[in-house]
PDB file of C-alpha atoms in Angstrom:
ATOM      1  CA  UNK A 968      59.602  70.723 138.430  1.00 44.00           C
ATOM      2  CA  UNK A 969      59.817  74.461 139.208  1.00 64.00           C
ATOM      3  CA  UNK A 970      60.425  73.780 142.919  1.00 66.00           C
ATOM      4  CA  UNK A 971      63.363  71.487 142.028  1.00 69.00           C
ATOM      5  CA  UNK A 972      64.928  74.261 139.938  1.00 84.00           C
ATOM      6  CA  UNK A 973      64.463  76.755 142.795  1.00 86.00           C
ATOM      7  CA  UNK A 974      66.113  74.332 145.239  1.00 89.00           C
ATOM      8  CA  UNK A 975      69.015  73.805 142.791  1.00 91.00           C
ATOM      9  CA  UNK A 976      69.424  77.565 142.381  1.00 94.00           C
ATOM     10  CA  UNK A 977      69.388  78.069 146.155  1.00 95.00           C
ATOM     11  CA  UNK A 978      72.196  75.504 146.425  1.00 94.00           C
ATOM     12  CA  UNK A 979      74.246  77.363 143.794  1.00 94.00           C
ATOM     13  CA  UNK A 980      73.663  80.674 145.601  1.00 96.00           C
ATOM     14  CA  UNK A 981      74.773  79.170 148.916  1.00 95.00           C
ATOM     15  CA  UNK A 982      77.959  77.852 147.241  1.00 93.00           C
ATOM     16  CA  UNK A 983      78.797  81.415 146.131  1.00 94.00           C
ATOM     17  CA  UNK A 984      78.087  82.743 149.641  1.00 95.00           C
ATOM     18  CA  UNK A 985      80.318  79.999 151.110  1.00 94.00           C
ATOM     19  CA  UNK A 986      83.154  80.889 148.717  1.00 91.00           C
ATOM     20  CA  UNK A 987      83.182  84.612 149.606  1.00 92.00           C
ATOM     21  CA  UNK A 988      84.061  86.285 152.878  1.00 91.00           C
ATOM     22  CA  UNK A 989      83.611  89.861 151.629  1.00 92.00           C
ATOM     23  CA  UNK A 990      80.785  91.645 149.837  1.00 95.00           C
ATOM     24  CA  UNK A 991      79.926  95.124 148.607  1.00 96.00           C
ATOM     25  CA  UNK A 992      77.059  96.488 150.694  1.00 97.00           C
ATOM     26  CA  UNK A 993      74.915  99.407 149.503  1.00 97.00           C
ATOM     27  CA  UNK A 994      72.520 101.512 151.536  1.00 97.00           C
ATOM     28  CA  UNK A 995      70.645 104.672 150.642  1.00 96.00           C
ATOM     29  CA  UNK A 996      71.954 107.913 152.161  1.00 94.00           C
ATOM     30  CA  UNK A 997      69.239 110.504 151.563  1.00 90.00           C
ATOM     31  CA  UNK A 998      68.436 109.699 147.947  1.00 90.00           C
ATOM     32  CA  UNK A 999      71.882 108.469 146.880  1.00 94.00           C
ATOM     33  CA  UNK A1000      73.456 105.010 147.123  1.00 95.00           C
ATOM     34  CA  UNK A1001      76.420 104.509 149.442  1.00 96.00           C
ATOM     35  CA  UNK A1002      78.590 101.384 149.047  1.00 96.00           C
ATOM     36  CA  UNK A1003      81.226  99.845 151.288  1.00 95.00           C
ATOM     37  CA  UNK A1004      83.022  96.513 151.641  1.00 94.00           C
ATOM     38  CA  UNK A1005      81.850  94.312 154.503  1.00 95.00           C
ATOM     39  CA  UNK A1006      82.724  90.919 155.998  1.00 93.00           C
ATOM     40  CA  UNK A1007      80.050  88.451 154.881  1.00 95.00           C
ATOM     41  CA  UNK A1008      78.333  85.871 157.084  1.00 96.00           C
ATOM     42  CA  UNK A1009      75.309  83.766 156.218  1.00 97.00           C
ATOM     43  CA  UNK A1010      73.050  80.944 157.321  1.00 95.00           C
ATOM     44  CA  UNK A1011      71.508  79.541 154.164  1.00 95.00           C
ATOM     45  CA  UNK A1012      70.086  82.532 152.304  1.00 96.00           C
ATOM     46  CA  UNK A1013      69.899  84.710 155.427  1.00 96.00           C
ATOM     47  CA  UNK A1014      72.829  87.155 155.330  1.00 97.00           C
ATOM     48  CA  UNK A1015      74.492  88.848 158.284  1.00 97.00           C
ATOM     49  CA  UNK A1016      76.905  91.769 158.417  1.00 97.00           C
ATOM     50  CA  UNK A1017      78.380  93.080 161.651  1.00 96.00           C
ATOM     51  CA  UNK A1018      79.038  96.708 162.493  1.00 95.00           C
ATOM     52  CA  UNK A1019      79.045  99.348 165.189  1.00 95.00           C
ATOM     53  CA  UNK A1020      75.684 100.876 166.019  1.00 93.00           C
ATOM     54  CA  UNK A1021      77.451 104.268 165.807  1.00 94.00           C
ATOM     55  CA  UNK A1022      78.056 103.990 162.030  1.00 94.00           C
ATOM     56  CA  UNK A1023      76.303 105.855 159.232  1.00 94.00           C
ATOM     57  CA  UNK A1024      74.958 102.611 157.800  1.00 95.00           C
ATOM     58  CA  UNK A1025      72.870 101.952 160.927  1.00 94.00           C
ATOM     59  CA  UNK A1026      71.357 105.422 160.666  1.00 93.00           C
ATOM     60  CA  UNK A1027      70.760 104.940 156.921  1.00 96.00           C
ATOM     61  CA  UNK A1028      68.931 101.655 157.565  1.00 95.00           C
ATOM     62  CA  UNK A1029      66.639 103.345 160.065  1.00 93.00           C
ATOM     63  CA  UNK A1030      65.628 105.788 157.320  1.00 94.00           C
ATOM     64  CA  UNK A1031      65.470 103.190 154.522  1.00 96.00           C
ATOM     65  CA  UNK A1032      65.866  99.407 155.133  1.00 97.00           C
ATOM     66  CA  UNK A1033      66.346  98.552 151.433  1.00 97.00           C
ATOM     67  CA  UNK A1034      69.879  97.367 150.601  1.00 98.00           C
ATOM     68  CA  UNK A1035      71.824  95.847 147.729  1.00 98.00           C
ATOM     69  CA  UNK A1036      74.694  93.377 148.056  1.00 97.00           C
ATOM     70  CA  UNK A1037      77.206  92.297 145.411  1.00 96.00           C
ATOM     71  CA  UNK A1038      78.982  88.995 146.092  1.00 95.00           C
ATOM     72  CA  UNK A1039      81.629  87.253 144.045  1.00 90.00           C
ATOM     73  CA  UNK A1040      83.695  89.977 142.456  1.00 76.00           C
ATOM     74  CA  UNK A1041      87.079  90.446 144.084  1.00 68.00           C
ATOM     75  CA  UNK A1042      88.931  92.416 141.412  1.00 64.00           C
ATOM     76  CA  UNK A1043      89.726  89.469 139.185  1.00 65.00           C
ATOM     77  CA  UNK A1044      87.683  87.282 136.895  1.00 62.00           C
ATOM     78  CA  UNK A1045      85.275  85.115 138.852  1.00 71.00           C
ATOM     79  CA  UNK A1046      82.866  82.475 137.562  1.00 82.00           C
ATOM     80  CA  UNK A1047      79.877  83.295 139.817  1.00 92.00           C
ATOM     81  CA  UNK A1048      78.376  86.598 140.936  1.00 93.00           C
ATOM     82  CA  UNK A1049      75.326  87.401 143.069  1.00 96.00           C
ATOM     83  CA  UNK A1050      73.329  90.632 142.942  1.00 97.00           C
ATOM     84  CA  UNK A1051      71.069  90.669 146.009  1.00 98.00           C
ATOM     85  CA  UNK A1052      68.160  92.997 146.737  1.00 98.00           C
ATOM     86  CA  UNK A1053      67.069  92.788 150.355  1.00 98.00           C
ATOM     87  CA  UNK A1054      65.804  94.517 153.456  1.00 97.00           C
ATOM     88  CA  UNK A1055      67.919  94.861 156.570  1.00 97.00           C
ATOM     89  CA  UNK A1056      67.150  95.253 160.225  1.00 96.00           C
ATOM     90  CA  UNK A1057      69.498  95.869 163.126  1.00 95.00           C
ATOM     91  CA  UNK A1058      69.729  93.082 165.681  1.00 92.00           C
ATOM     92  CA  UNK A1059      71.431  93.011 169.054  1.00 85.00           C
ATOM     93  CA  UNK A1060      70.364  89.409 169.727  1.00 92.00           C
ATOM     94  CA  UNK A1061      73.050  87.971 172.016  1.00 94.00           C
ATOM     95  CA  UNK A1062      72.983  84.453 170.525  1.00 95.00           C
ATOM     96  CA  UNK A1063      73.457  85.845 167.008  1.00 95.00           C
ATOM     97  CA  UNK A1064      76.230  88.233 168.102  1.00 95.00           C
ATOM     98  CA  UNK A1065      78.059  85.358 169.829  1.00 96.00           C
ATOM     99  CA  UNK A1066      77.643  83.105 166.777  1.00 95.00           C
ATOM    100  CA  UNK A1067      79.159  85.708 164.425  1.00 95.00           C
ATOM    101  CA  UNK A1068      81.888  86.976 166.763  1.00 96.00           C
ATOM    102  CA  UNK A1069      85.482  86.657 165.516  1.00 93.00           C
ATOM    103  CA  UNK A1070      88.519  87.533 167.626  1.00 93.00           C
ATOM    104  CA  UNK A1071      89.777  89.967 164.982  1.00 92.00           C
ATOM    105  CA  UNK A1072      86.737  92.139 165.833  1.00 94.00           C
ATOM    106  CA  UNK A1073      88.524  93.054 169.104  1.00 95.00           C
ATOM    107  CA  UNK A1074      90.076  95.913 167.126  1.00 94.00           C
ATOM    108  CA  UNK A1075      86.659  97.630 167.238  1.00 94.00           C
ATOM    109  CA  UNK A1076      84.699  95.957 170.052  1.00 96.00           C
ATOM    110  CA  UNK A1077      85.374  94.735 173.583  1.00 95.00           C
ATOM    111  CA  UNK A1078      83.636  91.431 172.875  1.00 94.00           C
ATOM    112  CA  UNK A1079      80.405  89.885 171.622  1.00 95.00           C
ATOM    113  CA  UNK A1080      78.409  91.681 174.337  1.00 94.00           C
ATOM    114  CA  UNK A1081      79.802  95.148 173.605  1.00 95.00           C
ATOM    115  CA  UNK A1082      76.688  97.370 173.397  1.00 94.00           C
ATOM    116  CA  UNK A1083      78.030  99.010 170.205  1.00 95.00           C
ATOM    117  CA  UNK A1084      78.393  95.658 168.389  1.00 96.00           C
ATOM    118  CA  UNK A1085      75.290  94.942 166.294  1.00 95.00           C
ATOM    119  CA  UNK A1086      74.311  92.620 163.464  1.00 96.00           C
ATOM    120  CA  UNK A1087      72.588  93.687 160.283  1.00 97.00           C
ATOM    121  CA  UNK A1088      70.123  90.854 159.607  1.00 97.00           C
ATOM    122  CA  UNK A1089      69.516  90.879 155.853  1.00 97.00           C
ATOM    123  CA  UNK A1090      66.562  89.137 154.218  1.00 97.00           C
ATOM    124  CA  UNK A1091      66.905  88.779 150.437  1.00 98.00           C
ATOM    125  CA  UNK A1092      63.803  89.216 148.280  1.00 97.00           C
ATOM    126  CA  UNK A1093      65.554  88.951 144.883  1.00 97.00           C
ATOM    127  CA  UNK A1094      68.865  87.326 143.922  1.00 97.00           C
ATOM    128  CA  UNK A1095      70.373  87.330 140.450  1.00 96.00           C
ATOM    129  CA  UNK A1096      72.875  84.496 140.062  1.00 95.00           C
ATOM    130  CA  UNK A1097      75.303  84.941 137.167  1.00 92.00           C
ATOM    131  CA  UNK A1098      77.624  82.141 136.156  1.00 89.00           C
ATOM    132  CA  UNK A1099      80.260  82.591 133.483  1.00 83.00           C
ATOM    133  CA  UNK A1100      79.020  81.320 130.127  1.00 79.00           C
ATOM    134  CA  UNK A1101      75.317  81.042 131.010  1.00 85.00           C
ATOM    135  CA  UNK A1102      72.244  83.250 131.297  1.00 89.00           C
ATOM    136  CA  UNK A1103      71.569  84.836 134.711  1.00 91.00           C
ATOM    137  CA  UNK A1104      69.074  82.984 136.908  1.00 93.00           C
ATOM    138  CA  UNK A1105      66.646  84.770 139.214  1.00 94.00           C
ATOM    139  CA  UNK A1106      65.622  83.684 142.710  1.00 96.00           C
ATOM    140  CA  UNK A1107      62.716  85.452 144.411  1.00 95.00           C
ATOM    141  CA  UNK A1108      61.256  84.976 147.846  1.00 89.00           C
TER     142      UNK A1108
END
């Protein structure tokens, strides 16, 4: 019974991830949070964000891999919101970089094999799913 509910919740979470192309991404800079908007990619519950390895966020993740992601709020009322606690690691895996590459990234990178183009591979450990009109549901790894 509990496993069925977890599977249902995972499906609802994936629907929210599918419906959103942008998220708020928080790292820790020293001992203070730092938040920015990022393009959102995912494969099931595994989340990916792309960036340049020369950014502050890459340095911040080397010091502290714990991150927080907010999905589902775009400035107007939305029925479903995710609060995600996770750990992130930097990946320069070529297959993953090619999979996530979009032509509009040419503004910042020469292509999917640009050495500065990296992927933040984010593994959630806790997800709070809030749906308008109901109590929040909690997913844990």
